[in-house]
PDB file of C-alpha atoms in Angstrom:
ATOM      1  CA  GLY A1138      -0.186  -0.104   0.035  1.00 57.00           C
ATOM      2  CA  ALA A1139       0.918   3.931  -0.133  1.00 80.00           C
ATOM      3  CA  GLY A1140       3.315   4.945   2.370  1.00 91.00           C
ATOM      4  CA  VAL A1141       3.647   8.365   3.955  1.00 95.00           C
ATOM      5  CA  SER A1142       4.099  11.112   1.427  1.00 95.00           C
ATOM      6  CA  GLN A1143       5.714  14.504   1.637  1.00 96.00           C
ATOM      7  CA  SER A1144       5.811  17.421  -0.902  1.00 96.00           C
ATOM      8  CA  PRO A1145       7.767  19.084  -1.907  1.00 97.00           C
ATOM      9  CA  SER A1146      11.052  16.878  -1.653  1.00 95.00           C
ATOM     10  CA  ASN A1147      13.204  20.076  -2.023  1.00 96.00           C
ATOM     11  CA  LYS A1148      12.535  23.522  -1.262  1.00 97.00           C
ATOM     12  CA  VAL A1149      14.969  26.225  -1.673  1.00 97.00           C
ATOM     13  CA  THR A1150      13.862  29.587  -0.190  1.00 97.00           C
ATOM     14  CA  GLU A1151      15.150  33.330   0.817  1.00 97.00           C
ATOM     15  CA  LYS A1152      15.463  34.288   4.231  1.00 97.00           C
ATOM     16  CA  GLY A1153      12.242  36.029   5.514  1.00 97.00           C
ATOM     17  CA  LYS A1154      10.193  34.141   3.334  1.00 97.00           C
ATOM     18  CA  ASP A1155       7.167  31.835   4.573  1.00 98.00           C
ATOM     19  CA  VAL A1156       7.215  27.915   3.499  1.00 98.00           C
ATOM     20  CA  GLU A1157       4.549  25.305   3.652  1.00 98.00           C
ATOM     21  CA  LEU A1158       5.387  21.616   3.999  1.00 98.00           C
ATOM     22  CA  ARG A1159       2.688  18.979   3.239  1.00 97.00           C
ATOM     23  CA  CYS A1160       2.538  15.633   4.530  1.00 97.00           C
ATOM     24  CA  ASP A1161      -0.115  12.759   3.545  1.00 96.00           C
ATOM     25  CA  PRO A1162      -0.009  10.046   6.146  1.00 95.00           C
ATOM     26  CA  ILE A1163      -0.618   6.160   5.591  1.00 93.00           C
ATOM     27  CA  SER A1164      -4.446   6.025   4.912  1.00 91.00           C
ATOM     28  CA  GLY A1165      -6.209   4.943   8.490  1.00 88.00           C
ATOM     29  CA  HIS A1166      -3.162   6.166  10.578  1.00 90.00           C
ATOM     30  CA  THR A1167      -4.506   8.339  13.376  1.00 89.00           C
ATOM     31  CA  ALA A1168      -1.182   9.792  14.586  1.00 90.00           C
ATOM     32  CA  LEU A1169       0.945  12.083  12.726  1.00 93.00           C
ATOM     33  CA  TYR A1170       4.347  13.455  13.780  1.00 93.00           C
ATOM     34  CA  TRP A1171       6.524  16.140  12.279  1.00 96.00           C
ATOM     35  CA  TYR A1172       9.994  16.098  12.960  1.00 95.00           C
ATOM     36  CA  ARG A1173      13.273  17.864  11.672  1.00 95.00           C
ATOM     37  CA  GLN A1174      16.829  16.551  11.221  1.00 92.00           C
ATOM     38  CA  SER A1175      19.807  18.821  10.779  1.00 90.00           C
ATOM     39  CA  LEU A1176      22.932  17.729   8.876  1.00 82.00           C
ATOM     40  CA  GLY A1177      24.523  15.247  10.715  1.00 73.00           C
ATOM     41  CA  GLN A1178      22.110  15.204  13.729  1.00 78.00           C
ATOM     42  CA  GLY A1179      19.415  12.963  15.079  1.00 81.00           C
ATOM     43  CA  LEU A1180      15.643  13.715  14.736  1.00 88.00           C
ATOM     44  CA  GLU A1181      14.158  16.417  16.786  1.00 89.00           C
ATOM     45  CA  PHE A1182      10.439  16.313  17.564  1.00 89.00           C
ATOM     46  CA  LEU A1183       8.255  19.362  16.437  1.00 94.00           C
ATOM     47  CA  ILE A1184       4.660  18.597  16.972  1.00 93.00           C
ATOM     48  CA  TYR A1185       2.254  15.568  17.257  1.00 90.00           C
ATOM     49  CA  PHE A1186      -1.549  14.931  16.276  1.00 91.00           C
ATOM     50  CA  GLN A1187      -3.657  12.217  17.238  1.00 88.00           C
ATOM     51  CA  GLY A1188      -7.155  12.067  15.896  1.00 83.00           C
ATOM     52  CA  ASN A1189      -9.186  14.923  17.168  1.00 81.00           C
ATOM     53  CA  SER A1190      -7.306  15.680  20.210  1.00 85.00           C
ATOM     54  CA  ALA A1191      -5.409  19.036  20.548  1.00 87.00           C
ATOM     55  CA  PRO A1192      -1.935  18.740  19.254  1.00 90.00           C
ATOM     56  CA  ASP A1193       1.214  18.338  21.050  1.00 88.00           C
ATOM     57  CA  LYS A1194       3.225  21.528  20.207  1.00 90.00           C
ATOM     58  CA  SER A1195       5.840  20.948  22.831  1.00 88.00           C
ATOM     59  CA  GLY A1196       8.632  20.348  20.185  1.00 89.00           C
ATOM     60  CA  LEU A1197       8.296  23.582  17.837  1.00 94.00           C
ATOM     61  CA  PRO A1198      11.281  25.647  18.297  1.00 93.00           C
ATOM     62  CA  SER A1199       9.680  29.078  17.979  1.00 94.00           C
ATOM     63  CA  ASP A1200       6.392  30.952  17.251  1.00 95.00           C
ATOM     64  CA  ARG A1201       7.418  30.931  13.558  1.00 97.00           C
ATOM     65  CA  PHE A1202       6.540  27.285  13.290  1.00 97.00           C
ATOM     66  CA  SER A1203       2.961  26.101  13.241  1.00 96.00           C
ATOM     67  CA  ALA A1204       1.098  22.997  11.778  1.00 96.00           C
ATOM     68  CA  GLU A1205      -2.258  21.916  11.085  1.00 94.00           C
ATOM     69  CA  ARG A1206      -4.043  18.721  10.164  1.00 94.00           C
ATOM     70  CA  THR A1207      -6.986  18.913   8.099  1.00 84.00           C
ATOM     71  CA  GLY A1208      -9.871  16.352   8.519  1.00 81.00           C
ATOM     72  CA  GLY A1209      -7.589  14.299  10.382  1.00 77.00           C
ATOM     73  CA  SER A1210      -5.476  13.551   7.442  1.00 90.00           C
ATOM     74  CA  VAL A1211      -3.133  15.530   5.439  1.00 95.00           C
ATOM     75  CA  SER A1212      -0.958  17.856   7.732  1.00 96.00           C
ATOM     76  CA  THR A1213       0.712  21.367   6.763  1.00 97.00           C
ATOM     77  CA  LEU A1214       3.858  22.514   8.492  1.00 97.00           C
ATOM     78  CA  THR A1215       4.212  26.438   8.137  1.00 98.00           C
ATOM     79  CA  ILE A1216       7.549  28.050   8.724  1.00 98.00           C
ATOM     80  CA  GLN A1217       7.146  32.055   8.782  1.00 98.00           C
ATOM     81  CA  ARG A1218       9.955  34.340   8.308  1.00 97.00           C
ATOM     82  CA  THR A1219      12.194  31.729   7.455  1.00 97.00           C
ATOM     83  CA  GLN A1220      15.824  31.736   8.964  1.00 97.00           C
ATOM     84  CA  GLN A1221      18.947  30.288   7.971  1.00 96.00           C
ATOM     85  CA  GLU A1222      19.204  28.075  10.798  1.00 95.00           C
ATOM     86  CA  ASP A1223      15.722  26.671   9.861  1.00 96.00           C
ATOM     87  CA  SER A1224      17.654  24.442   6.842  1.00 96.00           C
ATOM     88  CA  ALA A1225      17.152  20.935   7.705  1.00 96.00           C
ATOM     89  CA  VAL A1226      15.183  17.961   6.537  1.00 95.00           C
ATOM     90  CA  TYR A1227      11.431  17.973   7.770  1.00 97.00           C
ATOM     91  CA  LEU A1228      10.185  14.322   8.284  1.00 96.00           C
ATOM     92  CA  CYS A1229       6.781  13.469   8.742  1.00 96.00           C
ATOM     93  CA  ALA A1230       5.763  10.006  10.187  1.00 94.00           C
ATOM     94  CA  SER A1231       2.335   8.321  10.984  1.00 92.00           C
ATOM     95  CA  SER A1232       1.190   5.360  13.112  1.00 89.00           C
ATOM     96  CA  PRO A1233      -2.080   3.530  13.436  1.00 85.00           C
ATOM     97  CA  PHE A1234      -2.368   4.898  17.044  1.00 75.00           C
ATOM     98  CA  ARG A1235      -0.450   6.513  19.893  1.00 64.00           C
ATOM     99  CA  GLY A1236       2.750   4.988  20.859  1.00 60.00           C
ATOM    100  CA  GLU A1237       2.967   2.228  17.835  1.00 71.00           C
ATOM    101  CA  THR A1238       5.326   2.076  15.258  1.00 81.00           C
ATOM    102  CA  GLN A1239       6.204   5.182  13.328  1.00 87.00           C
ATOM    103  CA  TYR A1240       6.389   5.077   9.659  1.00 90.00           C
ATOM    104  CA  PHE A1241       8.408   8.108   7.926  1.00 93.00           C
ATOM    105  CA  GLY A1242       7.975   9.849   4.617  1.00 95.00           C
ATOM    106  CA  PRO A1243      10.819  10.556   2.664  1.00 93.00           C
ATOM    107  CA  GLY A1244      11.096  13.959   4.004  1.00 95.00           C
ATOM    108  CA  THR A1245      11.348  17.718   2.422  1.00 97.00           C
ATOM    109  CA  ARG A1246      14.669  18.919   2.231  1.00 96.00           C
ATOM    110  CA  LEU A1247      14.727  22.879   3.054  1.00 97.00           C
ATOM    111  CA  LEU A1248      17.541  25.271   2.190  1.00 97.00           C
ATOM    112  CA  VAL A1249      17.071  28.865   3.361  1.00 97.00           C
ATOM    113  CA  LEU A1250      19.501  31.157   1.599  1.00 96.00           C
TER     114      LEU A1250
ATOM    115  CA  GLN B1002      20.725  15.887  29.840  1.00 55.00           C
ATOM    116  CA  LYS B1003      19.683  14.173  26.316  1.00 61.00           C
ATOM    117  CA  GLU B1004      17.025  11.773  26.637  1.00 82.00           C
ATOM    118  CA  VAL B1005      18.643   9.457  24.543  1.00 89.00           C
ATOM    119  CA  GLU B1006      22.271   8.869  23.819  1.00 88.00           C
ATOM    120  CA  GLN B1007      24.495   7.058  21.356  1.00 89.00           C
ATOM    121  CA  ASN B1008      28.078   7.027  20.502  1.00 81.00           C
ATOM    122  CA  SER B1009      28.199   8.760  16.767  1.00 76.00           C
ATOM    123  CA  GLY B1010      30.926   6.514  15.605  1.00 79.00           C
ATOM    124  CA  PRO B1011      31.905   5.812  12.998  1.00 89.00           C
ATOM    125  CA  LEU B1012      32.070   2.249  13.823  1.00 94.00           C
ATOM    126  CA  SER B1013      33.844   0.094  11.234  1.00 96.00           C
ATOM    127  CA  VAL B1014      33.423  -3.726  11.456  1.00 96.00           C
ATOM    128  CA  PRO B1015      34.839  -6.246   8.509  1.00 97.00           C
ATOM    129  CA  GLU B1016      32.021  -8.217   6.826  1.00 97.00           C
ATOM    130  CA  GLY B1017      30.901 -11.275   8.343  1.00 97.00           C
ATOM    131  CA  ALA B1018      31.612  -9.818  12.033  1.00 97.00           C
ATOM    132  CA  ILE B1019      29.140  -8.917  14.640  1.00 97.00           C
ATOM    133  CA  ALA B1020      28.300  -5.088  15.036  1.00 96.00           C
ATOM    134  CA  SER B1021      27.165  -3.788  18.374  1.00 96.00           C
ATOM    135  CA  LEU B1022      25.478  -0.521  18.672  1.00 96.00           C
ATOM    136  CA  ASN B1023      24.635   0.934  22.194  1.00 95.00           C
ATOM    137  CA  CYS B1024      22.359   3.473  23.456  1.00 94.00           C
ATOM    138  CA  THR B1025      21.630   4.734  26.821  1.00 94.00           C
ATOM    139  CA  TYR B1026      18.485   6.689  28.103  1.00 92.00           C
ATOM    140  CA  SER B1027      17.874   8.886  30.927  1.00 89.00           C
ATOM    141  CA  ASP B1028      14.216   8.641  32.052  1.00 83.00           C
ATOM    142  CA  ARG B1029      13.491   5.397  33.837  1.00 83.00           C
ATOM    143  CA  GLY B1030      10.084   5.809  33.016  1.00 82.00           C
ATOM    144  CA  SER B1031      10.783   5.047  29.335  1.00 82.00           C
ATOM    145  CA  GLN B1032       8.611   1.772  28.341  1.00 82.00           C
ATOM    146  CA  SER B1033       9.533   1.093  24.827  1.00 89.00           C
ATOM    147  CA  PHE B1034      12.461   1.408  22.601  1.00 92.00           C
ATOM    148  CA  PHE B1035      13.127   1.288  18.667  1.00 93.00           C
ATOM    149  CA  TRP B1036      15.919   0.749  16.739  1.00 95.00           C
ATOM    150  CA  TYR B1037      15.730   2.719  13.080  1.00 95.00           C
ATOM    151  CA  ARG B1038      18.091   2.331  10.203  1.00 96.00           C
ATOM    152  CA  GLN B1039      18.774   5.408   8.018  1.00 93.00           C
ATOM    153  CA  TYR B1040      20.775   4.969   4.796  1.00 93.00           C
ATOM    154  CA  SER B1041      22.210   8.172   3.598  1.00 88.00           C
ATOM    155  CA  GLY B1042      19.860  10.807   2.025  1.00 85.00           C
ATOM    156  CA  LYS B1043      16.848   8.332   3.174  1.00 88.00           C
ATOM    157  CA  SER B1044      14.076   8.493   5.517  1.00 90.00           C
ATOM    158  CA  PRO B1045      14.384   6.256   8.790  1.00 92.00           C
ATOM    159  CA  GLU B1046      13.135   2.588   8.630  1.00 92.00           C
ATOM    160  CA  LEU B1047      12.262   0.781  11.666  1.00 92.00           C
ATOM    161  CA  ILE B1048      14.366  -2.392  12.248  1.00 93.00           C
ATOM    162  CA  MET B1049      13.306  -3.648  15.682  1.00 93.00           C
ATOM    163  CA  SER B1050      11.233  -2.615  18.889  1.00 92.00           C
ATOM    164  CA  ILE B1051      11.586  -3.758  22.292  1.00 93.00           C
ATOM    165  CA  TYR B1052       9.669  -3.443  25.392  1.00 90.00           C
ATOM    166  CA  SER B1053      10.647  -5.893  27.893  1.00 91.00           C
ATOM    167  CA  ASN B1054      14.155  -6.633  29.518  1.00 93.00           C
ATOM    168  CA  GLY B1055      16.095  -9.241  27.801  1.00 94.00           C
ATOM    169  CA  ASP B1056      16.708 -10.188  24.263  1.00 95.00           C
ATOM    170  CA  LYS B1057      14.537 -10.020  21.222  1.00 95.00           C
ATOM    171  CA  GLU B1058      15.939 -11.517  17.890  1.00 96.00           C
ATOM    172  CA  ASP B1059      14.660 -10.934  14.224  1.00 94.00           C
ATOM    173  CA  GLY B1060      16.910 -12.656  11.745  1.00 96.00           C
ATOM    174  CA  ARG B1061      20.499 -11.266  11.863  1.00 97.00           C
ATOM    175  CA  PHE B1062      19.312  -8.648  14.260  1.00 97.00           C
ATOM    176  CA  THR B1063      19.058  -8.699  17.875  1.00 97.00           C
ATOM    177  CA  ALA B1064      17.749  -6.137  20.344  1.00 96.00           C
ATOM    178  CA  GLN B1065      18.754  -6.028  24.073  1.00 96.00           C
ATOM    179  CA  LEU B1066      17.138  -4.040  26.863  1.00 95.00           C
ATOM    180  CA  ASN B1067      18.440  -3.493  30.220  1.00 94.00           C
ATOM    181  CA  LYS B1068      15.991  -1.323  32.412  1.00 92.00           C
ATOM    182  CA  ALA B1069      18.121  -1.569  35.278  1.00 92.00           C
ATOM    183  CA  SER B1070      21.016  -0.054  33.734  1.00 93.00           C
ATOM    184  CA  GLN B1071      19.105   2.144  31.245  1.00 93.00           C
ATOM    185  CA  TYR B1072      20.702   0.710  28.077  1.00 93.00           C
ATOM    186  CA  VAL B1073      19.509  -0.549  24.891  1.00 96.00           C
ATOM    187  CA  SER B1074      21.719  -2.404  22.298  1.00 96.00           C
ATOM    188  CA  LEU B1075      21.367  -3.613  18.673  1.00 97.00           C
ATOM    189  CA  LEU B1076      23.685  -6.595  17.755  1.00 97.00           C
ATOM    190  CA  ILE B1077      23.947  -7.405  13.909  1.00 97.00           C
ATOM    191  CA  ARG B1078      25.367 -10.559  13.412  1.00 98.00           C
ATOM    192  CA  ASP B1079      27.016 -11.693   9.970  1.00 97.00           C
ATOM    193  CA  SER B1080      27.525  -8.050   9.137  1.00 97.00           C
ATOM    194  CA  GLN B1081      26.863  -7.244   5.226  1.00 97.00           C
ATOM    195  CA  PRO B1082      28.270  -4.020   3.445  1.00 97.00           C
ATOM    196  CA  SER B1083      24.326  -3.440   3.136  1.00 96.00           C
ATOM    197  CA  ASP B1084      24.062  -2.893   6.704  1.00 97.00           C
ATOM    198  CA  SER B1085      26.170   0.286   6.345  1.00 97.00           C
ATOM    199  CA  ALA B1086      24.071   2.999   7.417  1.00 96.00           C
ATOM    200  CA  THR B1087      23.207   5.249  10.343  1.00 94.00           C
ATOM    201  CA  TYR B1088      21.377   3.568  13.241  1.00 96.00           C
ATOM    202  CA  LEU B1089      19.068   5.671  15.177  1.00 94.00           C
ATOM    203  CA  CYS B1090      17.910   4.543  18.552  1.00 94.00           C
ATOM    204  CA  ALA B1091      14.625   6.160  20.347  1.00 92.00           C
ATOM    205  CA  GLY B1092      12.532   5.628  23.370  1.00 89.00           C
ATOM    206  CA  ARG B1093       8.906   6.370  24.430  1.00 84.00           C
ATOM    207  CA  THR B1094       8.056   7.445  27.880  1.00 72.00           C
ATOM    208  CA  GLY B1095       4.345   7.273  27.706  1.00 64.00           C
ATOM    209  CA  ALA B1096       3.992  10.599  26.050  1.00 57.00           C
ATOM    210  CA  ASN B1097       3.203  10.872  22.200  1.00 61.00           C
ATOM    211  CA  ASN B1098       6.514  11.302  20.916  1.00 72.00           C
ATOM    212  CA  LEU B1099       9.737   9.302  20.297  1.00 80.00           C
ATOM    213  CA  PHE B1100      13.094  10.732  21.767  1.00 85.00           C
ATOM    214  CA  PHE B1101      15.718   9.990  19.324  1.00 88.00           C
ATOM    215  CA  GLY B1102      19.479   9.770  19.770  1.00 90.00           C
ATOM    216  CA  THR B1103      22.013  11.263  17.077  1.00 89.00           C
ATOM    217  CA  GLY B1104      22.483   8.046  15.378  1.00 92.00           C
ATOM    218  CA  THR B1105      25.612   5.857  14.907  1.00 93.00           C
ATOM    219  CA  ARG B1106      27.110   5.512  11.766  1.00 93.00           C
ATOM    220  CA  LEU B1107      28.258   1.971  10.830  1.00 96.00           C
ATOM    221  CA  THR B1108      30.668   1.029   8.166  1.00 96.00           C
ATOM    222  CA  VAL B1109      30.814  -2.816   6.953  1.00 97.00           C
ATOM    223  CA  ILE B1110      34.230  -3.294   5.461  1.00 96.00           C
ATOM    224  CA  PRO B1111      34.225  -6.186   2.600  1.00 95.00           C
TER     225      PRO B1111
END
């Protein structure tokens, strides 16, 4: 079956611009996670959605970062007024329920010039 | 203090040898642990999960968990060049997200 998909696969933007990153989880998965991975680093948790519950935003690094999940499926991560330190790979993962195995998408490579 | 710590490596082993990857965690409340493999430029993929003390074997892979000592390890027997990748350890503490280590880069030398 189809896995987690993300778009765009690559994004180059200028400092100060806003960007939107999209994630389509595996059909039927209720949990969706966003992570950030900087070059040579581990995964940094950003935000978690579970069904209709309020999202866990505890990992968002600043108020420039926000995310939505519409209809319990597709999610969009928005970064406003991008900075060079935002350059990283943004990974989305989904799981059937909280705490279960997470399946990762291919990621979006963001480069802020 | 980081939630999960790993030796970043690189770890090099000859083909056919046993590769041993180690991870320690700080939160005694951590309930479950995961090993992910990440090839360069690719997303992580799950190798093993372990929830109870002791060993769990799956093919050439064995995960070991010692909650008293707060460490998790992954053994890869008969290492192959295709095993060369970064291995990420992750723990979950009853919360919604996983805490990942920075990963250990493994190189299997033919």
